[in-house]
mmCIF file of C-alpha atoms and ligand atoms in Angstrom:
data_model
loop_
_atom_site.group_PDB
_atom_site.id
_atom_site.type_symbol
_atom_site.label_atom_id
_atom_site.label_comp_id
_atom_site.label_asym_id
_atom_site.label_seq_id
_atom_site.Cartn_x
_atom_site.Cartn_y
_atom_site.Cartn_z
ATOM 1 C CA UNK S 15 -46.186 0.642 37.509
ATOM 2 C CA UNK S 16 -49.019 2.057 39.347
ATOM 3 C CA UNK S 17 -49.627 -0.837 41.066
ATOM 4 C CA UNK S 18 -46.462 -1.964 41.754
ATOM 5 C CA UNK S 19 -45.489 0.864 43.719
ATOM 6 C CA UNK S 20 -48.498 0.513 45.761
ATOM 7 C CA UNK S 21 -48.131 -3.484 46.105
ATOM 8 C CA UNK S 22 -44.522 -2.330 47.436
ATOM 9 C CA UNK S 23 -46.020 0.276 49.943
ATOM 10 C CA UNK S 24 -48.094 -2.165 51.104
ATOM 11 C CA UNK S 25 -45.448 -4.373 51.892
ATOM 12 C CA UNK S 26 -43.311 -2.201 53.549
ATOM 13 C CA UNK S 27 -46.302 -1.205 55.666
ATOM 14 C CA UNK S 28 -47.046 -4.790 56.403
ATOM 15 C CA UNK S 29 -43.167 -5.314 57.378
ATOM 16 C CA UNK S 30 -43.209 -1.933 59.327
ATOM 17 C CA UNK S 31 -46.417 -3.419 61.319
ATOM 18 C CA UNK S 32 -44.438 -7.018 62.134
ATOM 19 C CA UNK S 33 -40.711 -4.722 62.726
ATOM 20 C CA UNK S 34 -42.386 -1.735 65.021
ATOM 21 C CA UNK S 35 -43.320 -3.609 68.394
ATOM 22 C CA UNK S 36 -39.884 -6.331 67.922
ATOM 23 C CA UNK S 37 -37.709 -2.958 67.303
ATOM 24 C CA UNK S 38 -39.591 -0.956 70.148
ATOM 25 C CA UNK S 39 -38.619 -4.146 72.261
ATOM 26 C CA UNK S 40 -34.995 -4.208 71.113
ATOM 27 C CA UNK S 41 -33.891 -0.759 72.584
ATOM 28 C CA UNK S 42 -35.340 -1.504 75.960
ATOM 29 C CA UNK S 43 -35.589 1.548 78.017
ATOM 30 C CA UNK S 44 -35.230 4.763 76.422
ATOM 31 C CA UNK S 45 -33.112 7.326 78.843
ATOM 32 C CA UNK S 46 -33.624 11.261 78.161
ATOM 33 C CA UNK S 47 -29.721 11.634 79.651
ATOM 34 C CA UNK S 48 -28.583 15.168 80.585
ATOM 35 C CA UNK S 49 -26.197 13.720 82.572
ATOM 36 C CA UNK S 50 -22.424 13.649 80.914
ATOM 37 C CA UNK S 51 -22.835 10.925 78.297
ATOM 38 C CA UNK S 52 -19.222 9.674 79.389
ATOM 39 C CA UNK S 53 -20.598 8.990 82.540
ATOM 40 C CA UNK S 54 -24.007 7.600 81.763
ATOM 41 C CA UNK S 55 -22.741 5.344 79.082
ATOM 42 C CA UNK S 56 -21.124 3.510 82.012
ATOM 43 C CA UNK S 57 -24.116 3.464 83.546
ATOM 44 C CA UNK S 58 -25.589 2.093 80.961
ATOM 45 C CA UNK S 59 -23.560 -0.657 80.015
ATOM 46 C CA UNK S 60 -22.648 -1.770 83.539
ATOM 47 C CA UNK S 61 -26.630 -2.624 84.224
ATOM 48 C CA UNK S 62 -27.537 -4.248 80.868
ATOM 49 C CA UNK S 63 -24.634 -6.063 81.628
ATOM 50 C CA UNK S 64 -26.098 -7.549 85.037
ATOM 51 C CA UNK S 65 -29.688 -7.182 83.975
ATOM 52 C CA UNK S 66 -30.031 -8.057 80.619
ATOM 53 C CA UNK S 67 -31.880 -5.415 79.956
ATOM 54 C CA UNK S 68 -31.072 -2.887 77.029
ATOM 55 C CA UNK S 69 -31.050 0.844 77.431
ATOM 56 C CA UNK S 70 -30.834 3.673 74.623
ATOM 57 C CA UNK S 71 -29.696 6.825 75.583
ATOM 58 C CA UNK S 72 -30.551 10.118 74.077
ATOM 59 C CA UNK S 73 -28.608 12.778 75.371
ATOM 60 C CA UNK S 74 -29.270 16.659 75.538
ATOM 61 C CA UNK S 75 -29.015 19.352 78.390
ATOM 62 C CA UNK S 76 -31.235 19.785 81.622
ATOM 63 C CA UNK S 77 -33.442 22.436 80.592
ATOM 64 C CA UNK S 78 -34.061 21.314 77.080
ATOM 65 C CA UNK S 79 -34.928 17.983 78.014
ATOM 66 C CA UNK S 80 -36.910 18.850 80.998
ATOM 67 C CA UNK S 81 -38.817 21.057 78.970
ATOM 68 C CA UNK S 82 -39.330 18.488 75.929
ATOM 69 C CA UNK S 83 -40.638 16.191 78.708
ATOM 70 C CA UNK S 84 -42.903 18.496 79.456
ATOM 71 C CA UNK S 85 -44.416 19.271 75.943
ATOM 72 C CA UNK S 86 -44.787 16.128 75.584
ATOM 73 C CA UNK S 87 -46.479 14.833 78.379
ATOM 74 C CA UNK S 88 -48.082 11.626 78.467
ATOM 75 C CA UNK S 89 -46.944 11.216 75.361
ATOM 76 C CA UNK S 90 -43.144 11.218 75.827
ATOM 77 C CA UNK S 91 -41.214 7.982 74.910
ATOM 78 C CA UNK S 92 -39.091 8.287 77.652
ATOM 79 C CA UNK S 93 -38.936 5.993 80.342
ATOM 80 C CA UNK S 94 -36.206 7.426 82.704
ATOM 81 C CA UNK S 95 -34.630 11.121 83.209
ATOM 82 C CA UNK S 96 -31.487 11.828 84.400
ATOM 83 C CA UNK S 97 -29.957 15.055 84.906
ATOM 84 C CA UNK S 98 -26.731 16.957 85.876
ATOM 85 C CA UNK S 99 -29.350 19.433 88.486
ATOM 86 C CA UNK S 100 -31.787 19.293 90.084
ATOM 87 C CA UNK S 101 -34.268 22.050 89.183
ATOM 88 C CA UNK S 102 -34.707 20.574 85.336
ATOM 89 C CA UNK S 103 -36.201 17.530 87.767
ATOM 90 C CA UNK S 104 -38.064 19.702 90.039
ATOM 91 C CA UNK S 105 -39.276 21.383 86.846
ATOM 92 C CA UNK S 106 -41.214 17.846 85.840
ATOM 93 C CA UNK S 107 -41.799 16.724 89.112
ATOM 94 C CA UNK S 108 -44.245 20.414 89.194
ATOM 95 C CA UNK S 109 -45.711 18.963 85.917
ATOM 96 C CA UNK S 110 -46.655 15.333 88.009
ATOM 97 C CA UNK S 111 -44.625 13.929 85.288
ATOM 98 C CA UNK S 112 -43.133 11.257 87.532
ATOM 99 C CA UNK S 113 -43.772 8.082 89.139
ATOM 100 C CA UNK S 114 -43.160 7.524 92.593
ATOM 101 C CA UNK S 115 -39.544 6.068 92.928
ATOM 102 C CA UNK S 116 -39.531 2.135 94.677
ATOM 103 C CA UNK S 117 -38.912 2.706 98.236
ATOM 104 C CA UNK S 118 -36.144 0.350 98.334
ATOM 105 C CA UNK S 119 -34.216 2.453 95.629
ATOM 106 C CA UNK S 120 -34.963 5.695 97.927
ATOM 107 C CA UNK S 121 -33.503 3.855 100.824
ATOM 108 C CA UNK S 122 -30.374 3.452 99.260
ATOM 109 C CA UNK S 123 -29.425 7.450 99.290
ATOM 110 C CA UNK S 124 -29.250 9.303 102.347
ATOM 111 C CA UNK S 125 -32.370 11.724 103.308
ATOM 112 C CA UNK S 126 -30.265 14.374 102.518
ATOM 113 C CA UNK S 127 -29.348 13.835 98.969
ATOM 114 C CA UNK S 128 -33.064 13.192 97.961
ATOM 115 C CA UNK S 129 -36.182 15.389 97.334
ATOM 116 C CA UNK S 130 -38.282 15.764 100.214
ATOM 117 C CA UNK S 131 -41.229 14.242 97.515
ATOM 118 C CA UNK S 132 -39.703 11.041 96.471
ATOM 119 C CA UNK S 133 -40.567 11.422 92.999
ATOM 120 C CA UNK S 134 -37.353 11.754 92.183
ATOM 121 C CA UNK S 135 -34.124 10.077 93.659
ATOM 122 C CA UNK S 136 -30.541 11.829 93.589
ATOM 123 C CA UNK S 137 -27.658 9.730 91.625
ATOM 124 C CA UNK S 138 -24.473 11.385 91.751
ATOM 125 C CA UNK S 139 -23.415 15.253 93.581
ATOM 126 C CA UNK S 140 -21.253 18.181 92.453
ATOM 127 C CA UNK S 141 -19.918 20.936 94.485
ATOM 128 C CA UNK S 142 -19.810 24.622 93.941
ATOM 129 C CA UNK S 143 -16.372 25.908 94.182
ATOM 130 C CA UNK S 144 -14.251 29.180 93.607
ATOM 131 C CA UNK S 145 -11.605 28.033 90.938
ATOM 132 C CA UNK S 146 -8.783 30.676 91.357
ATOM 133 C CA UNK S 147 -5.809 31.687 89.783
ATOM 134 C CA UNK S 148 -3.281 30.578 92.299
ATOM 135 C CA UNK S 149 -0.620 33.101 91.130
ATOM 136 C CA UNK S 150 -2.961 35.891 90.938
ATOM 137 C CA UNK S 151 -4.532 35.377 94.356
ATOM 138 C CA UNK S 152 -3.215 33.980 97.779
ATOM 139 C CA UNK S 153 -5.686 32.860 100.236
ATOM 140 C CA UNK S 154 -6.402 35.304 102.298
ATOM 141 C CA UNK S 155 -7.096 37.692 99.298
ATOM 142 C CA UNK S 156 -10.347 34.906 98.697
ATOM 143 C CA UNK S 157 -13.748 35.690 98.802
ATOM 144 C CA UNK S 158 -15.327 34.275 102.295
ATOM 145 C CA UNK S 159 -18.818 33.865 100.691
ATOM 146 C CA UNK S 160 -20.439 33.487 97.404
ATOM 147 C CA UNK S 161 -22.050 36.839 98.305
ATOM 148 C CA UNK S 162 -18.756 38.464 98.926
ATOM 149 C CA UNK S 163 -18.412 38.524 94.477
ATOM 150 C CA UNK S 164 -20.613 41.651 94.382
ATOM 151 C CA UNK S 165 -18.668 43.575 96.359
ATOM 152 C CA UNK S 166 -17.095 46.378 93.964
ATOM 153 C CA UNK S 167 -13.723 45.169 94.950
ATOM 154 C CA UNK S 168 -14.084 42.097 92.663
ATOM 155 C CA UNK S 169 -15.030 44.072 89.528
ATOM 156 C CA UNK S 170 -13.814 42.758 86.744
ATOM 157 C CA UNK S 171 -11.977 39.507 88.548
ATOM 158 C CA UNK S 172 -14.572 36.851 88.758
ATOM 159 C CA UNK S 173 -15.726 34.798 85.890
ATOM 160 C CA UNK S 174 -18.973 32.129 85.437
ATOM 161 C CA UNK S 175 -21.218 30.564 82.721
ATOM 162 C CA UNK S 176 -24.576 31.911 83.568
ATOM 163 C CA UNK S 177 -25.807 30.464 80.311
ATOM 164 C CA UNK S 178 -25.479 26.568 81.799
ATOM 165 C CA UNK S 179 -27.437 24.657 84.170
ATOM 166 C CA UNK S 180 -24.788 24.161 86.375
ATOM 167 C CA UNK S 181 -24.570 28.125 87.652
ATOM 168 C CA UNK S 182 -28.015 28.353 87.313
ATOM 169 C CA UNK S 183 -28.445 25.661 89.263
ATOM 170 C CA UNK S 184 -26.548 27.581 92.120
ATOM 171 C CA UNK S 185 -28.446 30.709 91.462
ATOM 172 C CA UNK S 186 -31.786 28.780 92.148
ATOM 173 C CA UNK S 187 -29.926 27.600 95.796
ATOM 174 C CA UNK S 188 -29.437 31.248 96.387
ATOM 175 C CA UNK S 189 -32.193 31.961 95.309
ATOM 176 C CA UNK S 190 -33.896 29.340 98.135
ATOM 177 C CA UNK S 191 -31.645 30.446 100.654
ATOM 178 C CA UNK S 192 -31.684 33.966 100.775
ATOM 179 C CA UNK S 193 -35.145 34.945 99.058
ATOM 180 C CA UNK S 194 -35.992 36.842 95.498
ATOM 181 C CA UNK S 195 -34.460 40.381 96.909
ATOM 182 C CA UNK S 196 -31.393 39.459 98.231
ATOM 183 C CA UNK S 197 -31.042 36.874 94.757
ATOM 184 C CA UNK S 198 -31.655 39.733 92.603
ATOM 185 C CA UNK S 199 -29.564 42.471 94.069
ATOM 186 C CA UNK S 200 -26.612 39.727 93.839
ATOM 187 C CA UNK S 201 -27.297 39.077 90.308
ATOM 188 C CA UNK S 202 -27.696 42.839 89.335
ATOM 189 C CA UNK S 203 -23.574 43.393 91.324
ATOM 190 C CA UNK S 204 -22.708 40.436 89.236
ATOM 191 C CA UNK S 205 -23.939 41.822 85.999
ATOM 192 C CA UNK S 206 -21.477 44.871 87.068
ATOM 193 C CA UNK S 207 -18.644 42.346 88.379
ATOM 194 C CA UNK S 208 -18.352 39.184 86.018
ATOM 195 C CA UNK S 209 -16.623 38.304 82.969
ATOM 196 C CA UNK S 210 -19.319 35.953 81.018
ATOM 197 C CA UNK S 211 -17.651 32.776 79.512
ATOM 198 C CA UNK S 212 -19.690 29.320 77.701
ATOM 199 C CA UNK S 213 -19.251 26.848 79.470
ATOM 200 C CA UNK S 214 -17.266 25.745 82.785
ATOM 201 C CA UNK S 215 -14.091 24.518 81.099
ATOM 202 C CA UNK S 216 -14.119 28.124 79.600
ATOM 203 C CA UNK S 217 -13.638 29.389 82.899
ATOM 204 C CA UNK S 218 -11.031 27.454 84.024
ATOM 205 C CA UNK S 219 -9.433 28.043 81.134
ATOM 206 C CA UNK S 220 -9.698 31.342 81.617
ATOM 207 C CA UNK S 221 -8.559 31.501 85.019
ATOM 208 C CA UNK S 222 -5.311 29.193 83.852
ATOM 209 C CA UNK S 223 -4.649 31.647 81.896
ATOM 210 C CA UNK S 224 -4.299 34.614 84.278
ATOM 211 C CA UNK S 225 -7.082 36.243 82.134
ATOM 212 C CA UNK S 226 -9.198 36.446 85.390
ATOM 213 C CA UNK S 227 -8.836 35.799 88.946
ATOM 214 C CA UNK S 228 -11.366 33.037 89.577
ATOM 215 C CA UNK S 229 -14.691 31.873 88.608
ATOM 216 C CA UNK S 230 -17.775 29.973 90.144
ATOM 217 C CA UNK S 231 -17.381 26.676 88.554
ATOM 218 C CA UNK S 232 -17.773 22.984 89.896
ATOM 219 C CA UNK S 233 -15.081 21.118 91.437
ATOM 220 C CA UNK S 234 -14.976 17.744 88.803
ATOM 221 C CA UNK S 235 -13.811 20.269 85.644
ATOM 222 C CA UNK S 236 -10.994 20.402 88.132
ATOM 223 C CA UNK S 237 -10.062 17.245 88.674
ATOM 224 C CA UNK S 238 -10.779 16.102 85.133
ATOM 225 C CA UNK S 239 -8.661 18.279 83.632
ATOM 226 C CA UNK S 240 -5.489 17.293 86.173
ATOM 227 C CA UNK S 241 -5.961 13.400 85.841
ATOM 228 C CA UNK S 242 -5.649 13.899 82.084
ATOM 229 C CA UNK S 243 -2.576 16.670 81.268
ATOM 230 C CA UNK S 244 -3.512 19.025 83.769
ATOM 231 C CA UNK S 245 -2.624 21.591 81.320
ATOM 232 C CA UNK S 246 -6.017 23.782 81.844
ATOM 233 C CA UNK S 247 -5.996 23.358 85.414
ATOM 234 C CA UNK S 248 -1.523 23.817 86.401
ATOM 235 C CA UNK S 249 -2.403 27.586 87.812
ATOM 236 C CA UNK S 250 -5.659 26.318 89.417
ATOM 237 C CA UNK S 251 -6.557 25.607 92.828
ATOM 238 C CA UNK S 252 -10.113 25.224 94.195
ATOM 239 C CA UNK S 253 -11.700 26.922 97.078
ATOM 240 C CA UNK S 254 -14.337 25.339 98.917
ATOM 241 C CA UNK S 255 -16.630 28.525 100.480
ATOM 242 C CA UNK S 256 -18.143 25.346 103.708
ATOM 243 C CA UNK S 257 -19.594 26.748 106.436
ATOM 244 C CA UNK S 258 -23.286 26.620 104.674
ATOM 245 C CA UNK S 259 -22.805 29.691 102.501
ATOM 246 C CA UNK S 260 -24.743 29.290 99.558
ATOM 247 C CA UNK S 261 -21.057 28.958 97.469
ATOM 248 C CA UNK S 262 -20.681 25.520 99.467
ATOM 249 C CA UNK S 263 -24.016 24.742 97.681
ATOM 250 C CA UNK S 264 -23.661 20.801 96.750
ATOM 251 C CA UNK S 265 -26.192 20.138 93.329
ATOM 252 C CA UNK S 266 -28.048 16.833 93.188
ATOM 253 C CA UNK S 267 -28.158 15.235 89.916
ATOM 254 C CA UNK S 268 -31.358 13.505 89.495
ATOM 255 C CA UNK S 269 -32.943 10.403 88.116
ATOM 256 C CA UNK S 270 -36.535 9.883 87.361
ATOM 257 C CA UNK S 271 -38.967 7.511 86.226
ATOM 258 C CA UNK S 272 -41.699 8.906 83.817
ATOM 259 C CA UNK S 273 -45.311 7.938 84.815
ATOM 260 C CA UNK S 274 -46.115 7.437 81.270
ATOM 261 C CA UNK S 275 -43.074 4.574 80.938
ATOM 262 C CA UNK S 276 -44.207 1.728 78.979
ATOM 263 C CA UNK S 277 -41.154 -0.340 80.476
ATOM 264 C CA UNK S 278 -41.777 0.721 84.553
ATOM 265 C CA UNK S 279 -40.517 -2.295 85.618
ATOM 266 C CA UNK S 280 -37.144 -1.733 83.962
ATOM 267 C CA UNK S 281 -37.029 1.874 84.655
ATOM 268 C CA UNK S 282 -37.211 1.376 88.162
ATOM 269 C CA UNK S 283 -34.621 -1.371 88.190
ATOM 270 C CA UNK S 284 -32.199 1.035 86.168
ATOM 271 C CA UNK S 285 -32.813 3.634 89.078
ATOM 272 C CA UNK S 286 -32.495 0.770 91.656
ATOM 273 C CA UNK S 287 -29.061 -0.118 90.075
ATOM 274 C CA UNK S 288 -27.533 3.652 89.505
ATOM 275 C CA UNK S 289 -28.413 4.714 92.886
ATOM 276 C CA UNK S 290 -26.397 1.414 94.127
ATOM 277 C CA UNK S 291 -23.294 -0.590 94.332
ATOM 278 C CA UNK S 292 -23.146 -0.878 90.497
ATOM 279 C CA UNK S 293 -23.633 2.383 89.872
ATOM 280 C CA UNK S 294 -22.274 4.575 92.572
ATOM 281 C CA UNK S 295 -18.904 2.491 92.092
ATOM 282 C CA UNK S 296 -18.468 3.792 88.861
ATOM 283 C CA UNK S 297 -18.875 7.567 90.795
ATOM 284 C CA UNK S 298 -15.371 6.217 92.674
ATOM 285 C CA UNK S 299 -13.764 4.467 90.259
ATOM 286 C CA UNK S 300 -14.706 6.427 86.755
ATOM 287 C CA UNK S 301 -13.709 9.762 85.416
ATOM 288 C CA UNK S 302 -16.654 11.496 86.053
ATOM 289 C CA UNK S 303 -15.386 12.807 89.161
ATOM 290 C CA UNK S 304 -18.644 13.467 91.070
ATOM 291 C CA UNK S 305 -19.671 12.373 94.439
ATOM 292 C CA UNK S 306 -21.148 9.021 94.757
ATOM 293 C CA UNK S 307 -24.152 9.900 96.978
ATOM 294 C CA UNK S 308 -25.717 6.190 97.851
ATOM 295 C CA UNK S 309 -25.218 5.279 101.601
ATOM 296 C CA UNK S 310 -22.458 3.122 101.708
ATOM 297 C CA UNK S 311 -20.644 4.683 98.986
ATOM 298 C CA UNK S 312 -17.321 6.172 98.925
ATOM 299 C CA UNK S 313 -16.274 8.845 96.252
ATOM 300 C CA UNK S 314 -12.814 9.124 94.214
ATOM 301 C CA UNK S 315 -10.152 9.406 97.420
ATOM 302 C CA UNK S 316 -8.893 12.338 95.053
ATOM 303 C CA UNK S 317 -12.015 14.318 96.286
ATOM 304 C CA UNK S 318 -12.407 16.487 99.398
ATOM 305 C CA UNK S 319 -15.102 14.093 100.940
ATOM 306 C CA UNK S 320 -18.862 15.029 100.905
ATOM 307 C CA UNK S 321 -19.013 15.037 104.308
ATOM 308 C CA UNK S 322 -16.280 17.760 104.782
ATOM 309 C CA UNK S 323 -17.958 20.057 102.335
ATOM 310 C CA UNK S 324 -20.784 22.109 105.090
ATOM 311 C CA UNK S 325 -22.581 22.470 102.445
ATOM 312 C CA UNK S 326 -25.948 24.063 103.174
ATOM 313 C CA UNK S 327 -29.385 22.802 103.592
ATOM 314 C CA UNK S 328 -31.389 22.645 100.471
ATOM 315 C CA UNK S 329 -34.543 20.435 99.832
ATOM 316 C CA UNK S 330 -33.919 19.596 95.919
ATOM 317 C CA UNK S 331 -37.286 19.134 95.082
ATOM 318 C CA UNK S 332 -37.790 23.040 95.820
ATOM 319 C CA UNK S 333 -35.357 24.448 93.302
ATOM 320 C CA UNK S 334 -37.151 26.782 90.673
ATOM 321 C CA UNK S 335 -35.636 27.291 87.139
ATOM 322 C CA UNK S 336 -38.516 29.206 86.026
ATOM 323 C CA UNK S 337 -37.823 32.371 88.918
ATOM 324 C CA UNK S 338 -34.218 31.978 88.231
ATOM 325 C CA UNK S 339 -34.609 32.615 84.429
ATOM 326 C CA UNK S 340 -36.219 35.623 84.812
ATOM 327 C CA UNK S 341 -34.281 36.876 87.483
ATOM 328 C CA UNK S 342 -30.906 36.522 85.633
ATOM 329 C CA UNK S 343 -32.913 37.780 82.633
ATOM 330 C CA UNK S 344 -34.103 40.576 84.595
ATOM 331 C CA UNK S 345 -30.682 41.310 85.578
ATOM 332 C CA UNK S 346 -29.097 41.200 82.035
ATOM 333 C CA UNK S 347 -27.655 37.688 82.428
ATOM 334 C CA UNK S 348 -29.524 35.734 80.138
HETATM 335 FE FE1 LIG J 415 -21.211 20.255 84.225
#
């Protein structure tokens, strides 16, 4: 019996040995997604359809996988990262976790939706907006600027996720705009101010429901919501704060390739492809709802255009997630 068992151990270890580099093989490139998994699944599928090449997505949030990624090192089976913001890339990019991105995929973004470093390359946009109740508020009871929610008169009317990437990925563009003081006296009048809700569709929710005025949400839970029944969003309109204010801030989401990829080739080629025609079309055409960002590209007509948005200027790679932690811990936030 003894030896039977072992005989059978051995030749599961001997089949293990002959099935580990075919299987490895077989999923292709593996993709730490933090990206909407709606939205990279398209990706997905649309280049392994022209390519060949398989991809297996594993999907998680920003800052856990940007700080798996970094425990892991050179160790880390991932070949490409793609995120929903850009400080979980800056975050790794600070580790010199990534590989230089091919020039020809950089060339296919504009200067402006890219990292000043090139590690990393921008793959889709979101804008910052104020979602507001539109029976509760007319618009020229709106705030002008971001900074305008920690005035006392909005006590108790404003409503965010501070919890998600997404606001703190707004907090860190403050945060780069207008320096650690001004950052944390904002986030100590928002303690006072806001009404804390998980997650953005909370907030809208929320603010459909007259249970708040508005809250600092991105635009695509929006527009989402109204091309399916519209029936979190019928009281909702969206104000765009433009002019540069930090509110107008427009969030890269990233894609990287890991310097420890086993499959670089493919990596790159998956970044080549998401960043263009393939990829960015399914930005316009999809229900993601985010901006297509590549340089001929043209987002969902249903969205105010990019271009109209003044948002203000932000170099990506710069965004800290570390400082911004501890500022909205320091403030009671987190
Ligand atoms: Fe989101």
């Amino acid at each position: 019996m003894k030896i039977a068992l072992s005989t059978l151990a051995g030749a599961a270890l001997a089949l293990g040995l002959i099935a580990g580099p075919a299987k490895a093989e077989d999923q292709g490139i593996i993709v730490y997604n933090a990206q909407h998994e709606s939205l990279a699944k398209e990706w997905a599928a649309g280049f392994t359809k022209e390519t060949g090449i398989k991809v297996t997505l594993r999907n998680g949030g920003d800052s856990d996988f940007s700080n798996q990624i970094v425990a892991e090192g050179a160790a880390s089976p991932a070949d490409v990262f793609l995120t929903e913001n850009s400080p979980a890339m800056a975050l790794v990019e600070a580790a010199g976790l990534f590989a230089p991105v091919d020039a020809d995929t950089l060339a296919q973004a504009p200067q402006e939706y890219q990292p000043s470093t090139g590690k990393w390359v921008g793959v889709a946009a979101r804008s910052t907006v104020f979602a507001y109740n539109k029976v509760k508020l007319k618009e020229d009871q709106l705030p002008k600027s971001l900074l305008d929610l920690a005035d006392p008169s909005w006590k108790g009317r404003w409503a965010a996720s501070p919890s998600g990437p997404d606001f703190q990925a707004i907090v860190s563009a403050l945060l780069e705009l207008k320096g650690e003081a001004a950052t944390a006296d904002w986030l100590k009048a928002m303690k006072e101010n806001f009404t804390a809700y998980k997650g953005n569709s909370t907030v809208m929710k929320a603010v459909n429901a007259g249970e708040i005025d508005g809250g600092v949400i991105y635009h695509y839970y929006y527009f989402g919501d109204q091309a399916k029944t519209g029936e979190n969003s019928r009281n909702v309109a969206l104000h765009y704060f433009k002019n540069q204010d930090p509110g107008a801030f427009v969030s890269i989401s990233g894609g990287g390739v890991l310097a420890s990829s086993k499959h670089p080739k493919e990596a790159q080629a998956f970044l080549k492809w998401v960043t263009g025609k393939g990829g960015q079309d399914v930005l316009k055409t999809g229900t993601s709802y985010e901006y297509a960002i590549g340089k001929d590209a043209q987002s969902n007509p249903k969205l105010v255009p990019l271009t109209d948005l003044q948002a203000p200027k932000v170099d990506p790679a710069r965004l800290n997630s570390k400082k911004v932690i501890e500022l909205m811990t320091q403030a009671g936030l987190l």
